[in-house]
Short mmCIF file of C-alpha atoms and ligand atoms in Angstrom, two decimals:
data_model
loop_
_atom_site.label_atom_id
_atom_site.label_comp_id
_atom_site.label_asym_id
_atom_site.label_seq_id
_atom_site.Cartn_x
_atom_site.Cartn_y
_atom_site.Cartn_z
CA MET A 1 -18.52 -2.66 -35.80
CA SER A 2 -19.67 -2.43 -39.39
CA ASN A 3 -17.58 -2.91 -42.51
CA SER A 4 -14.35 -0.92 -42.37
CA PRO A 5 -11.97 -0.24 -45.25
CA LEU A 6 -9.02 -1.13 -43.03
CA PHE A 7 -10.36 -4.64 -42.40
CA SER A 8 -12.07 -5.29 -45.70
CA GLY A 9 -10.65 -8.37 -47.41
CA LYS A 10 -7.93 -8.84 -44.79
CA LYS A 11 -7.18 -12.49 -44.04
CA ILE A 12 -6.89 -13.03 -40.32
CA VAL A 13 -6.03 -16.30 -38.59
CA LEU A 14 -7.63 -16.30 -35.15
CA GLY A 15 -5.68 -18.69 -32.93
CA VAL A 16 -7.54 -19.78 -29.82
CA GLY A 17 -5.60 -21.12 -26.82
CA GLY A 18 -6.94 -23.33 -24.05
CA GLY A 19 -8.06 -20.89 -21.38
CA ILE A 20 -11.39 -19.88 -19.89
CA ALA A 21 -11.27 -16.64 -21.94
CA ALA A 22 -11.64 -18.74 -25.12
CA TYR A 23 -15.38 -18.02 -25.08
CA LYS A 24 -14.61 -14.30 -25.46
CA SER A 25 -12.75 -14.87 -28.71
CA VAL A 26 -16.06 -15.86 -30.30
CA GLU A 27 -17.19 -12.26 -29.87
CA LEU A 28 -13.86 -10.94 -31.14
CA MET A 29 -14.18 -13.14 -34.23
CA ARG A 30 -17.73 -12.00 -34.92
CA ARG A 31 -16.62 -8.37 -34.80
CA LEU A 32 -13.69 -8.99 -37.12
CA VAL A 33 -15.97 -10.74 -39.60
CA ASP A 34 -18.51 -7.88 -39.33
CA ALA A 35 -15.70 -5.40 -40.06
CA GLY A 36 -15.07 -7.18 -43.37
CA ALA A 37 -12.14 -9.46 -42.48
CA PHE A 38 -11.90 -13.06 -43.65
CA VAL A 39 -11.33 -14.93 -40.39
CA SER A 40 -9.92 -18.46 -40.28
CA PRO A 41 -10.32 -19.91 -36.77
CA VAL A 42 -7.56 -22.26 -35.60
CA LEU A 43 -8.19 -23.90 -32.25
CA THR A 44 -5.75 -25.75 -30.01
CA GLU A 45 -6.83 -29.15 -28.63
CA ALA A 46 -6.91 -27.62 -25.16
CA SER A 47 -9.30 -24.85 -26.24
CA LEU A 48 -11.89 -27.49 -27.14
CA ARG A 49 -12.36 -28.12 -23.42
CA PHE A 50 -13.72 -24.57 -23.14
CA VAL A 51 -15.42 -23.89 -26.49
CA GLY A 52 -16.86 -25.86 -29.36
CA GLU A 53 -15.42 -26.12 -32.85
CA VAL A 54 -18.92 -25.74 -34.27
CA THR A 55 -19.36 -22.24 -32.78
CA PHE A 56 -16.21 -21.01 -34.51
CA SER A 57 -17.11 -22.77 -37.76
CA ALA A 58 -20.56 -21.20 -37.76
CA LEU A 59 -19.39 -17.64 -37.05
CA GLY A 60 -16.01 -17.66 -38.82
CA SER A 61 -15.44 -17.05 -42.52
CA GLU A 62 -14.50 -20.69 -43.00
CA ARG A 63 -14.67 -23.80 -40.88
CA ALA A 64 -12.57 -24.01 -37.74
CA ARG A 65 -9.44 -26.16 -37.85
CA VAL A 66 -7.69 -27.99 -35.07
CA SER A 67 -5.51 -30.64 -36.61
CA LEU A 68 -2.46 -30.62 -38.82
CA TRP A 69 -3.58 -33.94 -40.23
CA ASP A 70 -6.64 -32.78 -42.04
CA GLU A 71 -7.59 -35.17 -44.81
CA ASP A 72 -8.86 -32.66 -47.37
CA ASP A 73 -5.98 -30.20 -46.83
CA PRO A 74 -2.57 -31.91 -46.59
CA ILE A 75 -0.60 -28.80 -45.58
CA PRO A 76 -3.10 -26.46 -43.88
CA HIS A 77 -0.41 -24.64 -41.87
CA THR A 78 1.52 -23.39 -44.92
CA ARG A 79 -1.64 -22.22 -46.65
CA LEU A 80 -2.87 -20.39 -43.56
CA ALA A 81 0.60 -18.98 -42.84
CA GLN A 82 1.27 -17.72 -46.37
CA GLN A 83 -2.13 -16.22 -47.00
CA ALA A 84 -2.57 -14.50 -43.64
CA ASP A 85 -2.33 -10.72 -43.37
CA LEU A 86 -2.39 -11.10 -39.60
CA ILE A 87 -2.46 -13.77 -36.90
CA VAL A 88 -4.22 -12.98 -33.63
CA LEU A 89 -3.78 -15.25 -30.62
CA ALA A 90 -6.73 -14.76 -28.26
CA PRO A 91 -6.55 -15.98 -25.63
CA ALA A 92 -2.81 -16.55 -25.59
CA THR A 93 -2.19 -18.78 -22.59
CA ALA A 94 1.15 -19.14 -20.76
CA ASP A 95 1.64 -22.46 -22.56
CA LEU A 96 0.88 -21.10 -26.03
CA ILE A 97 3.16 -18.09 -25.44
CA ALA A 98 5.98 -20.40 -24.27
CA ARG A 99 5.61 -22.72 -27.26
CA TYR A 100 5.59 -19.78 -29.67
CA ALA A 101 8.61 -18.10 -28.02
CA ALA A 102 10.56 -21.38 -28.08
CA GLY A 103 9.68 -22.14 -31.70
CA ILE A 104 7.90 -25.38 -30.80
CA ALA A 105 5.63 -26.40 -33.66
CA ASP A 106 3.60 -29.38 -32.50
CA ASP A 107 0.08 -28.53 -33.61
CA LEU A 108 -1.67 -26.63 -36.39
CA LEU A 109 -1.61 -23.27 -34.61
CA THR A 110 2.06 -23.31 -33.60
CA THR A 111 3.21 -24.59 -37.01
CA THR A 112 1.23 -21.78 -38.63
CA LEU A 113 2.92 -19.27 -36.32
CA ILE A 114 6.38 -20.53 -37.25
CA ALA A 115 5.57 -20.61 -40.97
CA THR A 116 4.17 -17.09 -41.30
CA LYS A 117 5.68 -13.75 -42.25
CA ALA A 118 2.50 -11.91 -41.24
CA PRO A 119 2.41 -9.71 -38.14
CA VAL A 120 1.23 -11.45 -34.99
CA VAL A 121 -0.85 -9.96 -32.17
CA VAL A 122 -0.75 -11.84 -28.86
CA VAL A 123 -3.71 -11.14 -26.56
CA ALA A 124 -2.61 -12.63 -23.27
CA ALA A 125 -5.00 -13.99 -20.64
CA MET A 126 -4.11 -16.08 -17.59
CA HIS A 127 -4.09 -15.96 -13.80
CA THR A 128 -2.13 -13.07 -12.24
CA GLU A 129 0.52 -15.37 -10.74
CA MET A 130 1.14 -16.96 -14.12
CA TRP A 131 1.32 -13.60 -15.92
CA GLN A 132 3.91 -12.42 -13.40
CA HIS A 133 5.98 -15.62 -13.45
CA PRO A 134 9.54 -14.94 -14.69
CA SER A 135 9.20 -17.50 -17.49
CA VAL A 136 6.11 -15.75 -18.89
CA VAL A 137 7.76 -12.33 -18.44
CA GLU A 138 10.83 -13.56 -20.35
CA ASN A 139 8.78 -15.18 -23.12
CA ILE A 140 6.77 -12.00 -23.59
CA ALA A 141 10.02 -10.01 -23.84
CA ILE A 142 11.35 -12.47 -26.45
CA LEU A 143 8.21 -12.11 -28.54
CA ARG A 144 8.23 -8.32 -28.25
CA GLY A 145 11.88 -8.36 -29.31
CA ARG A 146 10.83 -10.14 -32.49
CA GLY A 147 8.28 -7.45 -33.26
CA VAL A 148 5.21 -9.34 -32.02
CA ILE A 149 2.51 -7.01 -30.69
CA VAL A 150 1.50 -8.00 -27.18
CA ILE A 151 -1.79 -6.80 -25.73
CA GLU A 152 -1.48 -7.15 -21.99
CA PRO A 153 -4.31 -8.55 -19.88
CA GLU A 154 -6.66 -6.28 -17.99
CA SER A 155 -7.42 -6.21 -14.30
CA GLY A 156 -10.67 -7.65 -12.98
CA ARG A 157 -12.45 -10.80 -11.86
CA LEU A 158 -10.70 -14.01 -12.90
CA ALA A 159 -11.75 -17.65 -12.99
CA GLY A 160 -12.37 -19.12 -9.54
CA GLY A 161 -13.44 -15.77 -8.09
CA ASP A 162 -9.93 -14.28 -7.86
CA VAL A 163 -9.38 -10.64 -8.70
CA GLY A 164 -6.26 -9.27 -10.42
CA VAL A 165 -4.45 -8.75 -13.72
CA GLY A 166 -5.15 -11.53 -16.18
CA ARG A 167 -8.43 -10.91 -18.02
CA LEU A 168 -8.41 -10.97 -21.79
CA ALA A 169 -8.37 -7.40 -23.17
CA SER A 170 -11.73 -6.18 -24.43
CA ALA A 171 -12.63 -6.75 -28.08
CA GLU A 172 -12.53 -2.94 -28.52
CA ARG A 173 -8.92 -2.78 -27.38
CA VAL A 174 -7.87 -5.66 -29.60
CA ILE A 175 -9.66 -4.21 -32.60
CA SER A 176 -8.15 -0.77 -32.14
CA ALA A 177 -4.64 -2.30 -31.89
CA ILE A 178 -5.28 -4.17 -35.15
CA GLU A 179 -6.68 -1.01 -36.73
CA GLU A 180 -3.50 0.85 -35.84
CA LEU A 181 -1.39 -1.96 -37.29
CA PHE A 182 -3.32 -2.01 -40.56
CA ALA A 183 -3.25 1.79 -40.73
CA VAL A 184 0.55 1.80 -40.46
CA GLU A 185 0.82 -0.88 -43.11
CA GLY A 186 -1.61 1.04 -45.26
CA ARG A 187 0.92 3.86 -45.22
CA ARG A 188 3.51 1.82 -47.07
CA VAL A 189 5.31 5.03 -47.94
CA LEU A 190 8.63 3.23 -48.34
CA ALA A 191 7.40 0.37 -50.54
CA GLY A 192 10.11 -0.61 -53.04
CA LYS A 193 12.74 1.51 -51.26
CA ARG A 194 16.06 0.27 -49.91
CA VAL A 195 16.85 1.65 -46.50
CA LEU A 196 20.05 1.46 -44.46
CA VAL A 197 19.90 2.19 -40.73
CA THR A 198 22.75 2.25 -38.21
CA ALA A 199 22.13 1.78 -34.50
CA GLY A 200 23.96 1.68 -31.17
CA GLY A 201 27.20 3.11 -29.86
CA THR A 202 30.50 1.93 -31.29
CA ARG A 203 33.17 0.41 -29.06
CA GLU A 204 36.77 1.32 -29.68
CA ALA A 205 39.18 -1.20 -28.19
CA ILE A 206 41.95 -0.10 -25.82
CA ASP A 207 43.15 -3.63 -25.13
CA PRO A 208 41.46 -7.08 -25.28
CA VAL A 209 39.23 -6.26 -22.28
CA ARG A 210 38.65 -2.51 -22.34
CA PHE A 211 37.04 -0.14 -24.77
CA ILE A 212 35.97 3.47 -25.24
CA GLY A 213 32.18 3.48 -25.50
CA ASN A 214 29.12 5.67 -25.05
CA ARG A 215 25.65 5.52 -23.56
CA SER A 216 23.67 4.80 -26.72
CA SER A 217 21.23 1.87 -26.32
CA GLY A 218 20.43 1.57 -30.02
CA LYS A 219 16.68 1.83 -29.28
CA GLN A 220 15.98 4.76 -31.57
CA GLY A 221 17.93 3.22 -34.48
CA ILE A 222 16.19 -0.12 -34.10
CA ALA A 223 12.81 1.67 -34.01
CA PHE A 224 13.74 3.34 -37.32
CA ALA A 225 14.66 -0.02 -38.87
CA ARG A 226 11.40 -1.67 -37.72
CA THR A 227 9.29 1.25 -38.88
CA ALA A 228 10.99 1.33 -42.28
CA LEU A 229 10.14 -2.36 -42.58
CA ASP A 230 6.50 -1.70 -41.57
CA PHE A 231 6.44 1.05 -44.21
CA GLY A 232 7.33 -1.51 -46.88
CA ALA A 233 11.10 -0.97 -47.28
CA GLU A 234 13.84 -3.54 -47.68
CA VAL A 235 15.98 -2.78 -44.64
CA THR A 236 19.62 -3.34 -43.70
CA LEU A 237 20.47 -2.61 -40.07
CA VAL A 238 24.13 -2.14 -39.18
CA THR A 239 24.16 -2.33 -35.40
CA THR A 240 26.45 -2.64 -32.41
CA VAL A 241 23.62 -3.94 -30.19
CA PRO A 242 22.24 -7.43 -30.78
CA VAL A 243 18.85 -7.67 -32.50
CA PRO A 244 16.81 -10.90 -32.45
CA GLU A 245 16.90 -12.89 -35.66
CA GLY A 246 13.79 -13.27 -37.75
CA SER A 247 12.62 -9.68 -37.49
CA GLY A 248 12.60 -9.33 -41.27
CA VAL A 249 15.48 -6.85 -41.26
CA ASP A 250 18.88 -7.79 -42.71
CA VAL A 251 21.14 -7.42 -39.65
CA VAL A 252 24.89 -6.75 -39.83
CA GLN A 253 26.55 -6.83 -36.42
CA VAL A 254 29.59 -4.59 -35.94
CA GLU A 255 31.60 -3.21 -33.03
CA SER A 256 33.94 -0.36 -33.97
CA ALA A 257 33.53 2.80 -36.07
CA GLN A 258 35.84 1.29 -38.68
CA GLU A 259 33.71 -1.90 -38.93
CA MET A 260 30.56 0.20 -39.18
CA PHE A 261 32.15 2.35 -41.88
CA GLU A 262 33.04 -0.75 -43.92
CA ALA A 263 29.63 -2.41 -43.49
CA VAL A 264 27.82 0.83 -44.39
CA SER A 265 30.03 1.46 -47.44
CA LYS A 266 29.12 -1.96 -48.87
CA VAL A 267 25.43 -1.14 -49.18
CA SER A 268 24.96 2.63 -48.96
CA GLY A 269 25.41 3.30 -52.69
CA LYS A 270 22.31 1.23 -53.52
CA CYS A 271 20.09 2.80 -50.86
CA ASP A 272 17.29 5.33 -51.29
CA LEU A 273 17.49 6.33 -47.66
CA VAL A 274 20.25 6.16 -45.05
CA VAL A 275 19.48 6.76 -41.38
CA MET A 276 22.69 7.29 -39.38
CA ALA A 277 21.23 6.83 -35.91
CA ALA A 278 24.36 5.21 -34.46
CA ALA A 279 26.45 7.03 -31.90
CA VAL A 280 29.78 6.65 -33.63
CA ALA A 281 32.85 7.31 -31.48
CA ASP A 282 34.84 10.28 -32.75
CA PHE A 283 38.16 8.92 -31.52
CA ARG A 284 39.85 5.56 -31.28
CA CYS A 285 43.20 4.37 -29.91
CA LYS A 286 46.05 4.93 -32.31
CA GLU A 287 47.43 1.59 -31.15
CA ILE A 288 45.41 -1.19 -29.52
CA SER A 289 47.41 -3.10 -26.94
CA PRO A 290 47.39 -6.79 -27.95
CA THR A 291 47.52 -7.83 -24.27
CA LYS A 292 45.72 -6.54 -21.19
CA ILE A 293 47.29 -3.32 -19.90
CA LYS A 294 48.51 -4.11 -16.39
CA LYS A 295 48.02 -1.72 -13.49
CA GLY A 296 51.51 -2.43 -12.15
CA ARG A 297 53.06 -0.73 -15.16
CA GLY A 298 51.71 2.66 -14.06
CA VAL A 299 49.07 4.95 -15.58
CA PRO A 300 49.01 4.26 -19.34
CA GLN A 301 49.18 7.00 -21.93
CA VAL A 302 46.44 6.31 -24.48
CA LEU A 303 47.00 8.17 -27.71
CA LEU A 304 43.84 8.76 -29.74
CA GLU A 305 43.22 9.39 -33.42
CA PRO A 306 39.99 10.34 -35.25
CA THR A 307 37.64 7.65 -36.57
CA PRO A 308 36.20 8.01 -40.07
CA ASP A 309 33.16 10.32 -40.02
CA ILE A 310 30.71 7.96 -41.71
CA LEU A 311 27.93 10.50 -42.16
CA ALA A 312 30.29 13.08 -43.66
CA HIS A 313 31.66 10.44 -46.02
CA LEU A 314 28.13 9.40 -47.08
CA GLY A 315 27.30 13.07 -47.63
CA SER A 316 30.33 13.49 -49.89
CA VAL A 317 29.40 10.54 -52.15
CA LYS A 318 25.60 10.88 -51.92
CA PRO A 319 23.76 9.71 -55.05
CA GLU A 320 21.15 12.13 -56.42
CA ASN A 321 18.20 9.97 -55.48
CA GLN A 322 19.34 9.29 -51.91
CA VAL A 323 18.04 10.92 -48.74
CA LEU A 324 20.56 11.11 -45.93
CA ILE A 325 19.46 11.48 -42.30
CA GLY A 326 21.96 12.22 -39.54
CA PHE A 327 21.49 12.65 -35.83
CA ALA A 328 22.82 15.14 -33.35
CA ALA A 329 22.99 14.36 -29.67
CA GLU A 330 23.54 17.71 -28.03
CA THR A 331 23.81 19.18 -24.57
CA GLY A 332 23.14 22.81 -25.62
CA GLU A 333 22.62 25.02 -28.71
CA LEU A 334 20.47 22.25 -30.21
CA GLU A 335 19.28 23.84 -33.44
CA ALA A 336 22.44 25.77 -34.29
CA GLU A 337 24.61 22.69 -33.83
CA ALA A 338 22.20 20.54 -35.85
CA ARG A 339 22.22 23.07 -38.68
CA ARG A 340 26.01 23.16 -38.67
CA LYS A 341 26.12 19.34 -38.97
CA LEU A 342 23.46 19.40 -41.71
CA LYS A 343 25.66 21.68 -43.79
CA ASP A 344 29.10 20.27 -42.93
CA LYS A 345 28.08 16.67 -43.56
CA ASN A 346 25.82 17.38 -46.57
CA ALA A 347 22.87 15.58 -44.92
CA ASP A 348 19.24 16.24 -45.88
CA PHE A 349 17.93 15.98 -42.34
CA ILE A 350 19.37 16.12 -38.85
CA VAL A 351 17.30 14.62 -36.05
CA ALA A 352 18.49 16.55 -33.03
CA ASN A 353 17.86 15.84 -29.39
CA ASN A 354 19.01 17.20 -26.08
CA VAL A 355 20.49 14.22 -24.25
CA LEU A 356 20.44 16.03 -20.91
CA GLU A 357 16.63 15.74 -20.77
CA GLY A 358 15.59 12.77 -18.59
CA ASP A 359 12.74 11.59 -20.82
CA ALA A 360 14.65 11.88 -24.09
CA GLY A 361 17.82 10.44 -25.53
CA PHE A 362 19.90 7.61 -24.16
CA ALA A 363 18.41 4.32 -22.91
CA VAL A 364 14.84 5.58 -22.31
CA ASP A 365 11.89 4.53 -24.49
CA THR A 366 10.78 8.05 -25.30
CA ASN A 367 12.40 10.86 -27.21
CA ARG A 368 11.85 14.54 -27.98
CA VAL A 369 13.49 15.62 -31.20
CA THR A 370 13.75 18.55 -33.55
CA LEU A 371 13.95 17.83 -37.23
CA VAL A 372 16.32 20.25 -38.98
CA TYR A 373 16.24 20.37 -42.80
CA ASP A 374 16.48 22.91 -45.66
CA ASP A 375 15.94 26.26 -43.92
CA SER A 376 13.40 24.86 -41.49
CA ALA A 377 13.21 23.23 -38.10
CA MET A 378 10.29 21.21 -36.80
CA ALA A 379 10.01 20.28 -33.13
CA LEU A 380 8.17 17.01 -32.49
CA GLU A 381 6.42 16.37 -29.20
CA LEU A 382 7.73 13.89 -26.64
CA ALA A 383 6.78 10.44 -27.91
CA ASP A 384 7.64 6.78 -27.91
CA LYS A 385 10.77 6.10 -30.02
CA LYS A 386 8.67 4.04 -32.42
CA ASP A 387 6.27 6.98 -32.89
CA ILE A 388 9.19 9.32 -33.47
CA ALA A 389 10.45 6.96 -36.19
CA LYS A 390 6.97 6.84 -37.80
CA LYS A 391 6.62 10.63 -37.81
CA VAL A 392 10.11 11.26 -39.13
CA LEU A 393 9.92 8.62 -41.87
CA SER A 394 6.44 9.71 -43.01
CA PHE A 395 7.63 13.32 -43.17
CA VAL A 396 10.88 12.44 -44.96
CA ALA A 397 9.07 10.29 -47.56
CA GLU A 398 6.67 13.14 -48.35
CA TRP A 399 9.56 15.63 -48.52
CA ALA A 400 11.54 13.35 -50.89
CA GLN A 401 8.55 13.01 -53.23
CA LYS A 402 7.82 16.77 -53.22
CA LYS A 403 11.46 17.66 -53.82
CA GLY A 404 11.68 15.14 -56.64
CA VAL A 405 14.52 13.25 -54.92
CA TRP A 406 12.35 10.17 -55.30
CA THR A 407 10.47 10.08 -58.54
CA VAL A 408 8.44 6.95 -57.88
N1 LIG B 501 28.79 10.30 -37.11
C1 LIG B 501 29.42 9.47 -38.00
N2 LIG B 501 30.75 9.14 -37.84
C2 LIG B 501 31.44 9.66 -36.81
C3 LIG B 501 30.80 10.55 -35.90
C4 LIG B 501 29.47 10.83 -36.06
O1 LIG B 501 28.78 8.99 -38.94
N3 LIG B 501 32.71 9.33 -36.68
C5 LIG B 501 27.37 10.64 -37.35
C6 LIG B 501 26.42 10.16 -36.28
O2 LIG B 501 25.91 8.88 -36.59
C7 LIG B 501 25.33 11.20 -36.32
C8 LIG B 501 26.04 12.46 -36.78
O3 LIG B 501 27.27 12.02 -37.35
O4 LIG B 501 24.36 10.87 -37.31
C9 LIG B 501 26.34 13.45 -35.71
O5 LIG B 501 27.01 12.85 -34.66
P1 LIG B 501 27.48 13.68 -33.39
O6 LIG B 501 28.30 12.80 -32.51
O7 LIG B 501 26.31 14.41 -32.78
O8 LIG B 501 28.37 14.81 -34.08
P2 LIG B 501 29.89 14.95 -34.31
O9 LIG B 501 30.14 14.92 -35.78
O10 LIG B 501 30.64 13.99 -33.48
O11 LIG B 501 30.13 16.44 -33.84
P3 LIG B 501 30.39 17.07 -32.37
O12 LIG B 501 31.48 16.26 -31.74
O13 LIG B 501 30.80 18.47 -32.70
O14 LIG B 501 29.09 17.03 -31.63
#
C-alpha cells in the first residue's frame, strides 16, 4: 500500500506478542510504514523467541524496544503511550490479552497499554482451543466493553499442522479496520461539543425487591455515547445499565426516572446536544412499600402516578444552540407517532423504531430506524447500532451547522 492521507503522520505503536504469528507482524509493520505511518515496534520478551529485534528495528520507523529499563529513555512507556494515535497488538496472544484485560503492567508493552488514551486494536492469534477457552472469551468481552477493537483470528492451518480458527488476520483486514477507525476519527464532527446521552430502561421500585421495568438493554444509547466520543465530543452518559470504567465517557449511574431527571437536569443546560435514548418509565408507584409486600396479605393494589417526562422538560427549557434528540419505540403508526412526539416535546429529531421487528429494537445488536425532523422523515437501512449512531450523529451535526443552531 502506498502513502495514504489517512495514515500519513499517524504514530502507531505496534505491540508484538510471543506467538508463532509474530513473523507476520513484520509484514504488517512494513505496510503501515509504506502507508505513511510512524511505527514504533514494542516487542514482548516472549516474542523474541520467534522474531528478532533487529528485523523490527530495520523496518520500523524507529528502533524496536523491549525493556522498560532502557538507559537512554527513562520512561519509554509514557512517551509511547502519550504520543500514540493508535496501538496495534499483533499477534495478541492469550497471555497478552489476559494481562491487558486484568490491567497487569509488568513490561514495556503492557505499561504502555495502561498508560495510553489512544484507541487499541487487538489482532488475536492462538490455537483454536485457547481462543475458545472461557477465560479468553471473557477477556475479549472485557476489552470490547472498554471500546477496544478486536480483530478475530481467521480459520486455516495452525502451528503443528492443526487446522481451525486461530490464524492472525491478514494484513489487509487489519489495515482496513485501522483505515475505518482513522476515517471515523477524521470526521470529528462533534469536536468541542458537549453531549449528554441517556441509556437503558428505568426501574421504578414497588418495594425493596420488586420494580416496574422494561426491555431496554441500553445498547443503542451506549453506542451513541461511544460514537459521540469518537466524533470528538465531551460526553456525559446517564445510564441505568452498567458501563465499564475507563471508556472516556463521564458515566452517571441512575435507576429511576426521577434520578435520571435530576442527573440530566444538572448538565443539560451546558450541552450542545442531548440524546434521550433511555426508555424512561411513564409511571411509578405513588407509594413505595418500605418492606417486601407479602403474598399472604392478598393481591396488592399498586397505585401509579406519572414520572416526569424528561424529554418534554428538556424541550421546554431548550437553549437556542442546543439540539435535542428523542426516541420513539413504537408498535404501529411509526411516523405519525414520532411526529406527534417531535412536536409535543419540542425535540429537533425523533429516532423512531418499530420494536415488534425481530432484528430491530430491544436487546439485539442491530436496529432499523426512521429519523423524523422538520417536515421530513428519513428511513435508515437495518444496521449495527454503532453504525446507526454514526449515521444519525453525522446527519444531525450537518443539520445543526446548516440551520445555524451551531455556529462553530
Ligand atoms: N421520555 C422521557 N421521559 C419520560 C418518558 C419518555 O424523557 N417519562 C423520552 C424517551 O427517552 C424518548 C421519548 O421520550 O426519547 C419518547 O418516549 P416514548 O416512551 O416512546 O414516548 P412516550 O412519551 O412515553 O409516549 P407514548 O406512551 O404515547 O408512546
